[in-house]
Amino acid sequence: PDQHYFNESLVSAIQIIREFYNIPIIITSTFRTLAHNTMLGSSFNSQHLTGNALDFQFTTDNDYYIQLFNQQILDQGVLKDFE
């Protein structure tokens, strides 16, 4: 599509994550068409279809920081103050 909805609060959320870890982040996916989402094997109700999700990578030691991020979300909610 020429235009699509994108949840602006995701920009704020990713900025909080970037500042928390002090590492640049690359956004790898935001809105997806149904065809693209299906090609990737994603869920039919993926939040990417509505512009309410994004995927990202840290530019340094991505696997380590993603694992750390996931653990911190489970343990304490890194974004608990963001809403």
C-alpha positions as a printed NumPy array, in Angstrom:
array([[  0.   ,   0.   ,   0.   ],
       [  1.008,   3.601,  -0.538],
       [  0.128,   4.446,   3.058],
       [ -0.585,   2.519,   6.21 ],
       [ -1.211,   3.052,   9.899],
       [  1.773,   2.883,  12.266],
       [  1.369,   3.134,  16.02 ],
       [  3.539,   6.11 ,  16.972],
       [  3.938,   4.872,  20.552],
       [  6.192,   2.135,  19.158],
       [  8.714,   4.815,  18.222],
       [  8.778,   6.007,  21.826],
       [  9.055,   2.441,  23.107],
       [ 11.992,   1.572,  20.866],
       [ 13.718,   4.813,  21.869],
       [ 13.359,   3.849,  25.542],
       [ 14.921,   0.46 ,  24.795],
       [ 17.758,   2.074,  22.818],
       [ 18.529,   4.499,  25.63 ],
       [ 18.248,   1.803,  28.313],
       [ 20.923,  -0.348,  26.647],
       [ 22.832,   2.584,  25.104],
       [ 23.148,   0.689,  21.814],
       [ 21.862,   1.686,  18.378],
       [ 18.89 ,  -0.315,  17.11 ],
       [ 17.846,  -1.224,  13.58 ],
       [ 14.112,  -1.545,  12.954],
       [ 13.738,  -4.543,  10.645],
       [  9.968,  -4.746,  10.203],
       [  6.873,  -2.661,  10.886],
       [  3.637,  -2.864,   8.888],
       [  3.217,  -5.99 ,   6.74 ],
       [  0.684,  -6.744,   4.049],
       [ -1.279,  -9.946,   4.498],
       [  0.611, -11.527,   1.583],
       [  4.02 , -10.68 ,   3.075],
       [  2.942, -11.772,   6.541],
       [  1.718, -15.107,   5.144],
       [  4.971, -15.584,   3.216],
       [  6.896, -15.172,   6.482],
       [  4.695, -17.76 ,   8.175],
       [  3.453, -15.264,  10.746],
       [  0.148, -15.485,  12.555],
       [ -3.016, -14.44 ,  10.724],
       [ -3.706, -12.049,  13.607],
       [ -0.183, -10.581,  13.756],
       [ -0.016,  -7.041,  15.093],
       [  2.192,  -6.223,  12.082],
       [ -0.954,  -6.334,   9.931],
       [ -2.417,  -3.377,  11.802],
       [  0.767,  -1.331,  12.312],
       [  0.894,  -2.158,  16.012],
       [  4.177,  -4.079,  16.037],
       [  7.767,  -3.731,  15.017],
       [ 10.788,  -6.007,  14.949],
       [ 14.246,  -4.762,  15.771],
       [ 17.859,  -5.772,  16.213],
       [ 20.623,  -4.33 ,  18.329],
       [ 23.611,  -3.324,  16.2  ],
       [ 26.068,  -4.99 ,  18.593],
       [ 25.83 ,  -8.505,  20.048],
       [ 22.183,  -8.794,  18.999],
       [ 21.632, -12.34 ,  20.291],
       [ 23.042, -11.463,  23.715],
       [ 21.01 ,  -8.267,  24.087],
       [ 17.777,  -9.806,  22.796],
       [ 18.15 , -12.615,  25.338],
       [ 18.914, -10.056,  28.072],
       [ 15.966,  -7.892,  27.002],
       [ 13.574, -10.852,  27.026],
       [ 14.771, -11.935,  30.466],
       [ 14.442,  -8.417,  31.872],
       [ 10.919,  -8.127,  30.493],
       [ 10.011, -11.373,  32.24 ],
       [ 11.776, -10.44 ,  35.482],
       [ 10.922,  -6.793,  35.942],
       [  9.23 ,  -5.291,  32.931],
       [ 11.745,  -2.921,  31.375],
       [  8.866,  -0.985,  29.782],
       [  6.537,  -1.145,  32.779],
       [  6.431,   2.659,  33.054],
       [  5.707,   3.103,  29.361],
       [  2.063,   3.198,  28.34 ]])
